[in-house]
Structure formats: C-alpha cells, structure tokens
XYZ file of C-alpha atoms in Angstrom:
634
model
C -122.446 -50.335 -173.101
C -120.913 -49.922 -176.543
C -122.259 -46.354 -176.491
C -120.592 -45.900 -173.118
C -117.283 -47.103 -174.528
C -117.747 -44.681 -177.398
C -118.475 -41.806 -175.032
C -115.332 -42.628 -173.062
C -113.236 -42.754 -176.223
C -114.447 -39.297 -177.214
C -112.895 -37.835 -174.068
C -109.410 -39.097 -174.930
C -107.287 -36.127 -175.987
C -104.333 -35.936 -178.356
C -101.497 -33.471 -178.650
C -100.221 -32.061 -181.936
C -98.102 -35.090 -182.945
C -101.050 -37.470 -182.471
C -99.601 -38.823 -179.224
C -102.061 -39.296 -176.371
C -102.345 -36.339 -174.042
C -102.725 -38.385 -170.881
C -103.083 -35.517 -168.453
C -105.882 -33.822 -170.377
C -107.558 -37.162 -171.068
C -107.650 -37.981 -167.336
C -109.192 -34.565 -166.637
C -111.877 -35.046 -169.292
C -112.619 -38.639 -168.236
C -113.405 -37.614 -164.649
C -117.006 -36.367 -165.181
C -117.843 -39.320 -167.449
C -116.568 -41.768 -164.820
C -118.731 -40.067 -162.185
C -121.841 -40.512 -164.337
C -121.020 -44.188 -164.954
C -120.456 -44.766 -161.229
C -123.803 -43.164 -160.360
C -125.512 -45.336 -162.967
C -123.948 -48.546 -161.647
C -124.734 -47.531 -158.050
C -128.415 -47.130 -158.962
C -128.721 -50.783 -160.037
C -129.701 -53.694 -157.857
C -127.468 -56.741 -158.035
C -130.151 -58.554 -160.005
C -130.390 -55.728 -162.539
C -126.604 -55.630 -162.840
C -126.394 -59.357 -163.576
C -129.185 -59.209 -166.173
C -127.718 -56.225 -167.987
C -123.994 -56.954 -167.732
C -123.332 -60.648 -167.032
C -123.788 -61.808 -170.670
C -121.127 -59.354 -171.860
C -118.596 -60.321 -169.205
C -118.407 -64.004 -170.159
C -115.456 -63.336 -172.452
C -113.246 -62.654 -169.418
C -113.359 -66.331 -168.326
C -114.102 -65.116 -164.785
C -117.607 -63.634 -165.019
C -118.325 -64.536 -161.384
C -115.666 -62.015 -160.380
C -117.817 -59.075 -161.465
C -120.649 -59.915 -159.080
C -118.062 -59.712 -156.269
C -116.833 -56.377 -157.624
C -120.414 -55.073 -157.621
C -120.723 -56.097 -153.947
C -117.450 -54.334 -153.152
C -118.654 -51.130 -154.806
C -121.877 -51.305 -152.828
C -119.956 -51.816 -149.574
C -118.124 -48.482 -149.971
C -115.085 -50.068 -148.278
C -111.941 -48.636 -149.860
C -109.689 -51.726 -149.462
C -112.368 -53.896 -151.093
C -112.574 -51.508 -154.069
C -108.774 -51.542 -154.472
C -108.702 -55.350 -154.311
C -111.518 -55.479 -156.868
C -109.554 -53.308 -159.274
C -106.487 -55.499 -158.820
C -108.488 -58.589 -159.724
C -110.323 -56.846 -162.564
C -107.136 -55.573 -164.236
C -105.507 -59.021 -163.941
C -108.596 -60.741 -165.346
C -108.852 -58.190 -168.179
C -105.188 -58.601 -169.100
C -105.652 -62.351 -169.450
C -108.793 -61.892 -171.562
C -107.096 -59.336 -173.808
C -104.282 -61.825 -174.350
C -106.864 -64.386 -175.477
C -108.296 -61.859 -177.931
C -104.812 -61.048 -179.227
C -104.252 -64.752 -179.989
C -107.302 -64.768 -182.263
C -105.121 -62.916 -184.756
C -101.559 -62.788 -183.426
C -99.161 -65.610 -182.602
C -97.192 -64.662 -179.499
C -98.913 -62.601 -176.835
C -96.788 -59.670 -175.528
C -95.646 -60.138 -171.936
C -96.018 -56.489 -170.919
C -99.514 -55.049 -170.633
C -98.493 -51.754 -172.239
C -97.268 -53.606 -175.346
C -100.457 -55.662 -175.449
C -102.655 -52.553 -175.296
C -100.643 -50.866 -178.040
C -100.885 -53.869 -180.403
C -102.529 -53.612 -183.818
C -104.289 -56.915 -183.164
C -106.403 -55.524 -180.302
C -107.064 -52.281 -182.181
C -108.386 -54.391 -185.047
C -110.924 -56.085 -182.744
C -111.971 -53.266 -180.405
C -111.007 -50.185 -182.380
C -108.177 -47.770 -181.635
C -110.333 -45.299 -179.633
C -111.317 -47.962 -177.098
C -107.724 -49.143 -176.767
C -106.648 -45.540 -176.153
C -109.116 -45.339 -173.262
C -107.592 -48.493 -171.764
C -104.110 -47.055 -172.171
C -105.177 -44.026 -170.160
C -106.638 -46.217 -167.413
C -104.116 -49.039 -167.106
C -101.511 -48.868 -169.856
C -99.042 -46.114 -169.054
C -97.385 -44.378 -166.095
C -98.404 -41.136 -167.839
C -102.094 -41.956 -167.300
C -104.004 -43.222 -164.285
C -101.848 -46.373 -164.305
C -104.361 -48.116 -162.041
C -102.932 -51.580 -162.477
C -99.364 -50.742 -161.514
C -100.029 -48.366 -158.646
C -102.226 -51.021 -157.021
C -100.290 -54.205 -157.768
C -96.993 -52.569 -156.744
C -98.480 -51.174 -153.538
C -98.230 -47.442 -154.200
C -101.851 -46.486 -153.499
C -103.434 -46.303 -150.058
C -107.054 -47.554 -149.926
C -108.658 -44.095 -149.867
C -106.603 -42.899 -152.856
C -108.524 -44.915 -155.466
C -111.924 -43.371 -156.352
C -114.608 -46.076 -156.732
C -115.761 -44.409 -159.963
C -112.691 -45.783 -161.748
C -113.613 -49.306 -160.733
C -117.202 -48.809 -161.941
C -115.948 -47.424 -165.246
C -113.619 -50.374 -165.796
C -116.532 -52.781 -165.213
C -118.743 -51.032 -167.766
C -115.862 -50.671 -170.232
C -115.101 -54.399 -169.944
C -118.755 -55.234 -170.699
C -118.752 -52.873 -173.680
C -115.661 -54.621 -175.021
C -117.547 -57.913 -174.660
C -120.167 -56.569 -177.071
C -117.495 -55.363 -179.494
C -115.817 -58.781 -179.361
C -119.123 -60.527 -180.137
C -119.604 -58.286 -183.192
C -116.058 -59.000 -184.374
C -116.456 -62.767 -183.959
C -119.708 -62.724 -185.930
C -118.156 -60.757 -188.779
C -114.880 -62.703 -188.882
C -116.481 -66.123 -188.202
C -113.628 -66.905 -185.812
C -114.152 -69.185 -182.820
C -113.602 -67.949 -179.280
C -111.221 -70.279 -177.422
C -109.723 -68.673 -174.304
C -106.687 -70.269 -172.719
C -107.495 -72.338 -169.628
C -106.564 -70.847 -166.279
C -103.836 -72.628 -164.351
C -104.164 -74.182 -160.901
C -101.049 -73.780 -158.769
C -100.121 -77.087 -157.135
C -99.706 -77.427 -153.395
C -96.118 -76.864 -152.297
C -95.565 -80.283 -150.711
C -91.759 -80.481 -150.313
C -91.453 -76.765 -151.050
C -93.231 -75.704 -147.852
C -91.045 -74.549 -144.983
C -93.559 -73.202 -142.491
C -96.367 -75.278 -140.947
C -100.053 -74.517 -141.451
C -100.988 -71.148 -139.959
C -102.967 -71.610 -136.751
C -105.418 -69.311 -135.016
C -102.690 -68.522 -132.473
C -100.435 -67.204 -135.249
C -103.279 -65.165 -136.757
C -104.040 -63.638 -133.351
C -100.402 -62.654 -132.873
C -100.254 -61.176 -136.368
C -103.341 -59.084 -135.649
C -101.499 -57.541 -132.683
C -98.119 -57.245 -134.398
C -99.652 -55.395 -137.361
C -100.688 -52.531 -135.081
C -97.186 -52.154 -133.605
C -94.799 -52.935 -136.471
C -93.107 -49.969 -138.136
C -92.785 -52.056 -141.298
C -96.440 -51.212 -142.051
C -97.353 -47.685 -143.087
C -100.355 -46.533 -141.087
C -102.238 -45.572 -144.243
C -101.793 -49.157 -145.498
C -102.960 -50.936 -142.326
C -106.517 -51.492 -143.698
C -105.046 -53.721 -146.425
C -103.420 -55.960 -143.801
C -106.643 -56.121 -141.822
C -108.625 -57.140 -144.904
C -105.946 -59.716 -145.790
C -106.555 -61.498 -142.477
C -110.330 -61.281 -142.922
C -109.933 -62.911 -146.328
C -107.724 -65.643 -144.855
C -110.277 -66.445 -142.149
C -113.023 -66.658 -144.775
C -110.879 -69.020 -146.905
C -110.348 -66.481 -149.677
C -106.708 -67.460 -149.979
C -105.988 -65.794 -153.333
C -107.375 -62.470 -152.073
C -105.242 -62.732 -148.945
C -102.121 -63.532 -150.990
C -102.711 -60.571 -153.344
C -102.948 -58.108 -150.475
C -99.949 -59.576 -148.640
C -97.754 -59.450 -151.747
C -98.793 -55.894 -152.503
C -98.036 -54.764 -148.963
C -94.782 -56.692 -148.659
C -93.611 -54.744 -151.704
C -94.745 -51.452 -150.130
C -92.903 -52.121 -146.869
C -89.772 -53.462 -148.540
C -89.650 -50.461 -150.881
C -89.584 -48.089 -147.896
C -86.939 -50.235 -146.234
C -84.945 -50.346 -149.491
C -85.010 -46.551 -149.820
C -84.039 -46.022 -146.175
C -81.178 -48.527 -146.038
C -79.741 -47.495 -149.411
C -80.183 -43.806 -148.518
C -82.155 -43.037 -151.643
C -85.466 -41.486 -150.504
C -86.190 -40.463 -154.090
C -86.899 -44.155 -154.825
C -90.134 -43.870 -152.824
C -91.703 -42.247 -155.879
C -95.092 -43.480 -156.853
C -95.521 -44.814 -160.372
C -94.709 -41.522 -162.044
C -94.177 -41.043 -165.756
C -90.839 -39.276 -165.501
C -88.905 -41.789 -163.407
C -88.319 -45.498 -163.030
C -90.307 -46.576 -160.001
C -89.025 -49.114 -157.529
C -90.596 -52.591 -157.588
C -89.649 -56.080 -156.369
C -87.304 -56.472 -159.364
C -84.992 -53.764 -158.062
C -85.689 -54.276 -154.368
C -84.468 -57.880 -154.502
C -81.558 -57.308 -156.904
C -77.900 -57.591 -155.917
C -76.973 -54.165 -157.289
C -78.649 -50.785 -157.549
C -79.104 -49.110 -160.927
C -75.890 -47.160 -160.410
C -73.903 -50.366 -159.865
C -73.581 -49.978 -156.098
C -74.339 -52.951 -153.829
C -77.970 -53.122 -152.707
C -77.827 -53.032 -148.885
C -81.299 -54.514 -148.386
C -80.256 -58.173 -148.894
C -77.514 -57.690 -146.305
C -80.043 -56.239 -143.866
C -82.745 -58.874 -144.433
C -80.277 -61.761 -144.424
C -79.895 -64.646 -146.840
C -82.800 -66.784 -145.484
C -85.374 -64.003 -145.987
C -83.995 -63.207 -149.441
C -84.097 -66.886 -150.413
C -87.763 -67.049 -149.388
C -88.669 -63.996 -151.470
C -86.747 -65.276 -154.485
C -88.377 -68.710 -154.095
C -91.923 -67.398 -154.147
C -91.499 -64.489 -156.544
C -88.639 -65.031 -158.965
C -87.343 -68.556 -159.517
C -88.723 -69.879 -162.784
C -89.516 -73.306 -161.343
C -91.076 -71.848 -158.207
C -94.705 -70.773 -157.760
C -93.971 -67.194 -159.013
C -97.090 -66.193 -157.145
C -97.145 -62.484 -157.924
C -96.549 -62.970 -161.663
C -99.305 -65.539 -162.026
C -101.795 -63.554 -159.963
C -101.123 -60.146 -161.498
C -101.367 -61.473 -165.063
C -104.692 -63.164 -164.375
C -103.405 -66.677 -165.056
C -104.724 -68.382 -161.908
C -108.079 -69.912 -161.124
C -108.615 -67.898 -157.941
C -111.079 -70.231 -156.119
C -108.489 -73.028 -156.393
C -105.580 -70.998 -155.049
C -103.626 -73.253 -152.635
C -103.982 -72.472 -148.952
C -100.432 -73.750 -148.466
C -98.941 -70.846 -150.420
C -100.943 -68.309 -148.411
C -99.808 -70.069 -145.221
C -96.182 -69.545 -146.254
C -96.728 -65.854 -147.055
C -98.548 -65.243 -143.765
C -95.906 -67.035 -141.695
C -93.095 -65.153 -143.417
C -94.926 -61.842 -142.953
C -95.384 -62.543 -139.241
C -91.666 -63.117 -138.701
C -90.735 -60.113 -140.837
C -93.112 -57.745 -139.038
C -91.742 -58.895 -135.652
C -88.341 -57.530 -136.650
C -89.863 -54.035 -136.676
C -91.518 -54.200 -133.260
C -89.918 -52.875 -130.071
C -87.565 -55.515 -128.694
C -89.366 -55.948 -125.394
C -92.732 -56.506 -127.072
C -91.206 -58.782 -129.711
C -89.750 -60.958 -126.933
C -93.211 -61.380 -125.430
C -94.622 -62.575 -128.761
C -91.660 -64.908 -129.339
C -92.312 -66.662 -126.044
C -95.332 -68.282 -127.665
C -94.343 -71.717 -128.940
C -95.926 -71.286 -132.379
C -94.147 -67.969 -132.995
C -90.857 -69.266 -131.644
C -91.067 -72.146 -134.093
C -91.753 -69.805 -137.035
C -88.779 -67.608 -136.135
C -86.421 -70.608 -135.970
C -87.715 -71.968 -139.285
C -87.337 -68.555 -140.926
C -83.754 -68.195 -139.682
C -82.907 -71.602 -141.161
C -84.690 -71.134 -144.500
C -82.843 -72.334 -147.580
C -83.930 -72.125 -151.199
C -86.544 -74.665 -152.303
C -87.005 -73.633 -155.933
C -83.529 -72.543 -156.973
C -82.224 -74.789 -159.811
C -79.553 -76.119 -157.436
C -82.109 -77.150 -154.812
C -84.316 -78.806 -157.403
C -81.309 -80.596 -158.890
C -80.477 -82.141 -155.520
C -84.019 -83.503 -155.305
C -83.709 -84.862 -158.842
C -80.443 -86.625 -157.984
C -81.863 -88.339 -154.891
C -85.070 -89.322 -156.672
C -83.100 -90.773 -159.573
C -80.830 -92.704 -157.219
C -83.847 -94.200 -155.479
C -85.224 -95.311 -158.838
C -81.938 -96.938 -159.901
C -81.400 -98.655 -156.540
C -84.513 -100.712 -157.275
C -82.773 -102.344 -160.230
C -80.826 -105.008 -158.278
C -84.193 -106.311 -157.118
C -84.841 -107.371 -160.705
C -84.041 -111.105 -160.997
C -81.378 -111.843 -163.620
C -82.109 -114.528 -166.200
C -80.008 -117.704 -166.025
C -79.132 -117.289 -169.714
C -78.118 -113.675 -169.129
C -76.019 -114.662 -166.127
C -74.220 -117.242 -168.238
C -73.688 -114.711 -171.037
C -72.395 -112.170 -168.535
C -70.009 -114.680 -166.955
C -68.607 -115.571 -170.362
C -67.620 -111.927 -170.431
C -67.160 -109.355 -173.056
C -63.983 -107.337 -173.301
C -66.008 -104.106 -173.629
C -68.112 -104.862 -170.532
C -64.964 -105.722 -168.569
C -63.338 -102.497 -169.746
C -66.415 -100.561 -168.661
C -66.424 -102.164 -165.228
C -62.741 -101.374 -164.790
C -63.296 -97.710 -165.725
C -66.297 -97.450 -163.391
C -64.157 -98.622 -160.463
C -61.290 -96.267 -161.346
C -63.510 -93.196 -161.771
C -65.608 -93.956 -158.698
C -62.470 -94.465 -156.615
C -61.159 -91.110 -157.830
C -64.444 -89.336 -157.037
C -64.698 -90.843 -153.552
C -61.432 -89.186 -152.617
C -62.960 -85.783 -153.304
C -65.802 -86.170 -150.827
C -65.366 -83.471 -148.129
C -63.589 -84.909 -145.092
C -66.384 -84.180 -142.648
C -68.754 -86.110 -144.914
C -66.549 -89.141 -145.531
C -68.501 -92.349 -145.078
C -65.730 -94.830 -145.767
C -62.284 -95.860 -144.586
C -60.619 -98.405 -146.868
C -62.118 -98.913 -150.317
C -59.306 -101.118 -151.556
C -60.528 -104.113 -149.573
C -64.207 -103.715 -150.512
C -66.001 -104.817 -153.691
C -67.670 -101.832 -155.403
C -71.138 -103.232 -154.619
C -70.385 -102.695 -150.922
C -68.951 -99.195 -151.243
C -70.889 -96.607 -149.212
C -73.638 -94.456 -150.709
C -72.711 -90.819 -150.068
C -75.294 -89.089 -152.290
C -77.692 -88.136 -149.516
C -74.878 -86.655 -147.417
C -73.494 -84.736 -150.406
C -76.912 -83.374 -151.353
C -77.361 -82.183 -147.773
C -74.314 -79.884 -147.908
C -75.493 -76.266 -148.082
C -74.111 -74.233 -150.950
C -74.882 -70.514 -151.469
C -77.586 -70.023 -154.096
C -78.496 -66.341 -153.802
C -77.546 -64.232 -156.837
C -76.036 -67.145 -158.769
C -73.957 -65.886 -161.724
C -75.187 -66.706 -165.210
C -72.365 -69.180 -165.931
C -73.289 -71.245 -162.860
C -76.961 -71.236 -163.899
C -75.895 -72.463 -167.334
C -73.981 -75.358 -165.761
C -76.973 -76.187 -163.552
C -79.265 -76.312 -166.592
C -77.017 -78.879 -168.283
C -76.781 -80.938 -165.085
C -80.569 -80.866 -164.666
C -80.992 -82.157 -168.209
C -78.503 -84.960 -167.550
C -80.347 -86.120 -164.428
C -83.672 -85.807 -166.224
C -82.378 -88.188 -168.917
C -80.938 -90.581 -166.307
C -84.307 -90.686 -164.553
C -86.095 -91.359 -167.829
C -83.673 -94.178 -168.632
C -84.171 -95.655 -165.164
C -87.962 -95.725 -165.424
C -87.795 -96.887 -169.020
C -85.464 -99.799 -168.296
C -87.452 -100.930 -165.241
C -90.736 -100.847 -167.178
C -89.207 -102.699 -170.171
C -87.734 -105.328 -167.881
C -91.043 -106.051 -166.150
C -92.874 -106.268 -169.461
C -90.288 -108.454 -171.204
C -89.767 -110.658 -168.153
C -93.473 -111.435 -168.076
C -93.405 -112.281 -171.783
C -90.355 -114.488 -171.191
C -92.132 -116.405 -168.441
C -95.235 -116.775 -170.591
C -93.021 -117.854 -173.544
C -94.575 -115.332 -175.906
C -91.274 -113.830 -177.138
C -90.036 -114.657 -180.603
C -86.478 -115.935 -181.096
C -84.963 -112.532 -181.868
C -86.857 -110.956 -178.969
C -85.488 -113.637 -176.620
C -81.922 -112.882 -177.717
C -82.516 -109.157 -177.290
C -83.911 -109.743 -173.799
C -80.766 -111.654 -172.812
C -78.685 -108.701 -174.050
C -80.918 -106.342 -172.089
C -80.386 -108.383 -168.917
C -76.618 -108.116 -169.340
C -76.789 -104.383 -170.023
C -78.811 -103.671 -166.910
C -75.931 -104.870 -164.733
C -73.692 -102.335 -166.465
C -76.074 -99.395 -166.731
C -76.970 -99.315 -163.040
C -73.436 -98.490 -161.755
C -72.824 -96.121 -164.685
C -75.908 -94.017 -163.910
C -75.037 -94.004 -160.198
C -71.522 -92.879 -161.116
C -72.948 -89.941 -163.103
C -75.133 -88.982 -160.131
C -72.121 -89.110 -157.816
C -70.154 -86.876 -160.169
C -73.037 -84.368 -160.311
C -73.484 -84.350 -156.522
C -69.776 -83.655 -156.009
C -69.731 -80.941 -158.656
C -72.737 -79.315 -156.959
C -70.832 -79.061 -153.693
C -68.055 -77.215 -155.521
C -70.125 -75.322 -158.071
C -69.154 -71.813 -156.879
C -65.710 -72.592 -158.363
C -67.246 -72.601 -161.870
C -67.473 -68.816 -161.725
C -63.712 -68.631 -161.229
C -62.834 -70.479 -164.429
C -61.374 -68.491 -167.283
C -63.303 -68.440 -170.552
C -61.368 -71.269 -172.186
C -61.536 -73.532 -169.115
C -65.235 -72.811 -168.733
C -65.998 -73.686 -172.351
C -63.985 -76.916 -172.088
C -65.855 -77.831 -168.907
C -69.218 -77.066 -170.480
C -68.257 -79.138 -173.506
C -67.451 -82.065 -171.201
C -70.800 -81.809 -169.416
C -72.636 -81.611 -172.730
C -70.868 -84.776 -173.864
C -72.305 -86.557 -170.813
C -75.699 -85.084 -171.653
C -75.359 -86.393 -175.205
C -74.529 -89.842 -173.815
C -77.611 -89.902 -171.566
C -79.813 -88.667 -174.415
C -78.496 -91.468 -176.643
C -79.025 -93.919 -173.799
C -82.598 -92.701 -173.477
C -83.192 -93.306 -177.187
C -81.440 -96.706 -177.371
C -83.208 -98.155 -174.322
C -86.655 -97.087 -175.513
C -89.190 -99.851 -176.300
C -89.125 -98.783 -179.946
C -85.356 -99.298 -180.397
C -84.110 -101.816 -177.796
C -80.475 -101.398 -178.899
C -78.759 -102.964 -175.924
C -75.432 -103.861 -177.533
C -75.108 -100.263 -178.718
C -75.648 -99.025 -175.161
C -72.523 -100.918 -174.057
C -70.456 -99.251 -176.805
C -71.876 -95.844 -175.946
C -71.125 -96.430 -172.283
C -67.519 -97.412 -172.925
C -66.929 -94.263 -174.988
C -68.559 -92.059 -172.330
C -66.519 -93.617 -169.506
C -63.288 -93.116 -171.433
C -64.201 -89.458 -171.926
C -64.948 -89.057 -168.210
C -61.654 -90.645 -167.201
C -59.666 -88.561 -169.684
C -61.244 -85.322 -168.475
C -60.716 -86.369 -164.861
C -57.015 -86.854 -165.526
C -56.822 -83.264 -166.811
C -57.900 -82.120 -163.315
C -60.402 -79.648 -164.791
C -63.508 -80.760 -162.910
C -64.813 -78.485 -160.177
C -63.736 -80.983 -157.522
C -60.139 -80.584 -158.688
C -60.258 -76.798 -158.972
C -61.834 -76.510 -155.517
C -58.978 -78.539 -154.063
C -56.455 -76.309 -155.838
C -58.050 -73.129 -154.477
C -58.123 -74.631 -150.966
C -54.482 -75.669 -151.205
C -53.508 -72.224 -152.441
C -55.408 -70.608 -149.589
C -53.650 -72.862 -147.068
C -50.239 -72.091 -148.549
C-alpha cells in the first residue's frame, strides 16, 4: 500500500515553476487508477478486510470502508458516488486529527489543510500532492466538491477513483504508523459528534409511508429534478426506508443544491452560473444561492421566488450557527453517521416533498395535495418561521428564564427576613420605586393589539399582567439580518443567559441554605447572610423580570436598530452592555462562593438608575419605533 502511494506520487507532474500540473497529472494517474481498481475488484470481502482494515483504523470510521467495498462490488453508480462523499468527509476529519499532532489550529478549508507543512511532514509532500490532485483543487479532479455540491451525475464518476482513494487512505495509514513510531507521539483523534434530536426545532411531523409514496411519484414528475440526477433521489428514499438516515440526508442535501442552483441561474438570468466546479471560475454553491445579493451587488431573485418560509428553513438547517448546520457537519466528517437523528432527515424529506410539488403540473399537484398528510405538510411549510435564528432562540431563552424566576415566590420567606424587610432599607425602597416606574413606562409600549391590561394605576405591581408570552409570539422578520442587529442580539442573549444562571443559582442556594437553617447547622454569620439573601430575593425577582420585559419589547422593535446613526447605535450598545455587566456581576455576587447579598442591592439600584436615565432619553428601540410610526402617520 505504501508502494502504491509511491507509485501514485510518481505520476504527479509539475510545470516549470514547480507548481502542480493538474491536467497532466490527471492524465497520467488514469492508468494507475485502473490497475488499482482491477486489483481491488479481484479481492473477496474477507481478503479486503484482512489486507486493508488494520491500516484504515486511523480514520475513526473503519467500518465505512467495508460498505465502500460493497458499493464498488455492486457496480451501482449512485452508491459509488455516495461512497466517495463519505470517504472524502471521513478522510478530511482524519487528516485534521493528524494535523493536530503537530499544529495547533486545524485549517477550515480542505485545500489549506492539504497544502499544510504539518501534513507534508507526516505523509511526505509527494503523497499530499496526489491528494491535492484528487480532492484539493478545482484544477484537479476535485472529487469532493463536485460530489458534495451536486455537480456530478451518478455515471460521471468512474469507480476507479473510489478504489484508488481507498487504497491511498490505507497507504497513508501505514505512513502514519511509521511516523508515530519514529516521533513517539500518541494518536488521539477527536471524538465524532452526535447531533441532538431537534425537539422544539422540528416543524414537520414524522414522515409516514404515505408521504414517501407520494414523494416517489412526485420525483418522476417534478421539473426541479434533473433527469440525470433522479437515481440519487431514488437511492435517498431507499436509504430512508432502510434507516440509513445520514446517507439519505447527504443525498437530499446534494440534490437540493443541484436543483436550487439551476433555479438560481434561471431566475437570475445567469446561465453561466451553472458551471461545474471549474478552475477558472467561481462555482455556485449554497453560499451564493441563499445570499441576499449576487456577486455583482444585484438583488438575488431566488429568495423572492422561494418565499421567506422556504428560505428560513434552508437557513435554519444549513447556515445558522446555533442550528444543526447539517451539510457542514456531514461534509467535514464530524458526525457519527450511525447515530444521525431521524428527525433531521424527516424535516429534509418533508421540505423536499413540498418543494418538488411546486414544480409539478398544477392539476397533478392538486391531486397530491388532496391527501391529508400532504395538505398538512404544505400548510406547515407555508407557515414556517425560523427556529435557529438568534432572535428565535432568544425568545425561547426569555420564556424559559421567566418560568424559572416565577418559581421564586413559591419559596417561603423567613420570619426574620420578613421582619428585616418590613423595617425597610432606603436603597430597597428606592429600587422598588424605580422598578414600578420603569415597568409602567415599558407597559405603555406594548403593541395595542397585544395589550393585556386596562388600568395599572389601581393595581399593585404583583398583580400586573404577564405579557412576555404574547410579546415573544409576535413575528419579526429574521431573514438577512444586518450585522448591527446580530450584534445587539448577541448582547441580549448573553444578558438572558446570565439572568437564567442567576435564577437557577439563587433557587439552588435558597433550598440548600433553607435546609441548613431548619436543621440549625448554620453558623452565626451564615444565619445573618441567609436573612440578607431572603430579603434580596424579593428584590431580584422583579428586577430580572423587568429586564426580560425590556428585552422582549426591544425584540419586537429590533428592526429599528438598523436605522440608528453610528453615534446613537454606539450609545445604545453601551447601554445594553451596562445591563450585561450588571447581570454578570449579579451572577458572581450570588454564587455560593461569594454570597454578597448586600452588594447585589447596591448593584441593582445603580443598574435601575441607569435604565431609567436611558429610558428618559427616549433612545430605546421602543421609543424610536414609536417615532418612526408617528412620522409615517403624519
């Protein structure tokens, strides 16, 4: 196998300036690849496993190569293409592990990884040059990109390239063993990740046999699918039925990109963007297909054609950093494939079904939509809203935090603490007064159609309505959020994260200290501190709920942030960061290690004064939104 790698490296050709001559190298590699393929084809599966399995362990997915051998034996083109997709992803992950033996930060792009000195040091530059010809550059075969981005039809990938990549990977396993023995380094590959089930992030129900049957028919009629690519869709459904959910997801993602690229080129009237992954031009992938603008600055017409719900779904599953980012994780070999969640594949299949129906003749589409299961999917798709956008996740954080804080009044207050609280402290009274003033001000900025109160003046604050759930249910556009809005959302997320930590921390401390109080195991100073804690809890609860109310209202009006001038924006960001600083200090002071409850009251008073002062300047988003509305009315 090492000899084989050496023979391959000898066929790599250079031009006069020592740059790789990719075209000549591909021509010279052809006969060698044919010989390797014939050799691998002559082996039984048992012989293959005896000869190659030991040298494939370094990939962390050695079981994958037995499946690849079966695919090569089957002579089915889609299976060979899928095998190469999985092999290149698995190899990229393994090469990253090797890089980290010597280097510190693994390059994100495969081409940069293959060109690194670290890998050349382990495997030798000739071997790395062979890999660059196979998978590292658009100037070479570029097998990884043309498959993962859906450029190649099944019959366009010769099986000999797959066989060669298998043998080359095994040869690199031998070279790695030799390097580890000489360097005395330990091999410690990074663990693969397991994507969690979507839970609240799922929009579509579990895919039923009825839906699969409809999809099988729709695939044959939908113009979204290129006829040469239909075998991929057919194999995707076979994989789904056999519970190979990762395989199904890979093929669906690859073919969604293929279909959307053709749609992108047609709608934007740029047929030249249908280029395959050529060396002389930027080729069109999801990154550009789903962008707001084209490279020339013009508006991308595809989002307008697909509609916001479909775009939100694609951004949720492909792009948002806190989403599943399915394609990224799969294509970089980061996922434990046998544990791939069925729920994610369900979502991709359901979305694909609805999308394909849009490209079927209207009369036939109507027949399919008469089926209850399909009708339901169409309605859900039309109503889809972002699940993994920072704004959507922030709403969930706010409601979860509120639920945690609302449990606080259930905590029984100590008689001593009640007496201390009734005696009063000027700072606590000042805080309570500010809380009422600020809350009253915020309540008058709740949108009229979501008002849940009439007369606050005659109600104690404890009986004021709780509008958070209604506010968090107001839909706000999230697609193509400007950078300044994303920056604001990041700060708000950090604030709520701190509030949630404080809430859990205080509740846990209370339970623990209360038990010690009952059992009379607290020392004198601890008893005094617990009384202070009991007083502080009655103040902290409404303060944290006030912060959540402010955030929920700002979220409703967050598009206004993009309209602020630079100075206003910086002042607003500074204000939000001051609240973040307060919650971070609160988190530290209420920790079991510090227990600084008197200090929390002082911190709270300062923070409330800052909130009231900024509110009076009318520079919050709720104020600016009202101004813009008033101006529009005038």
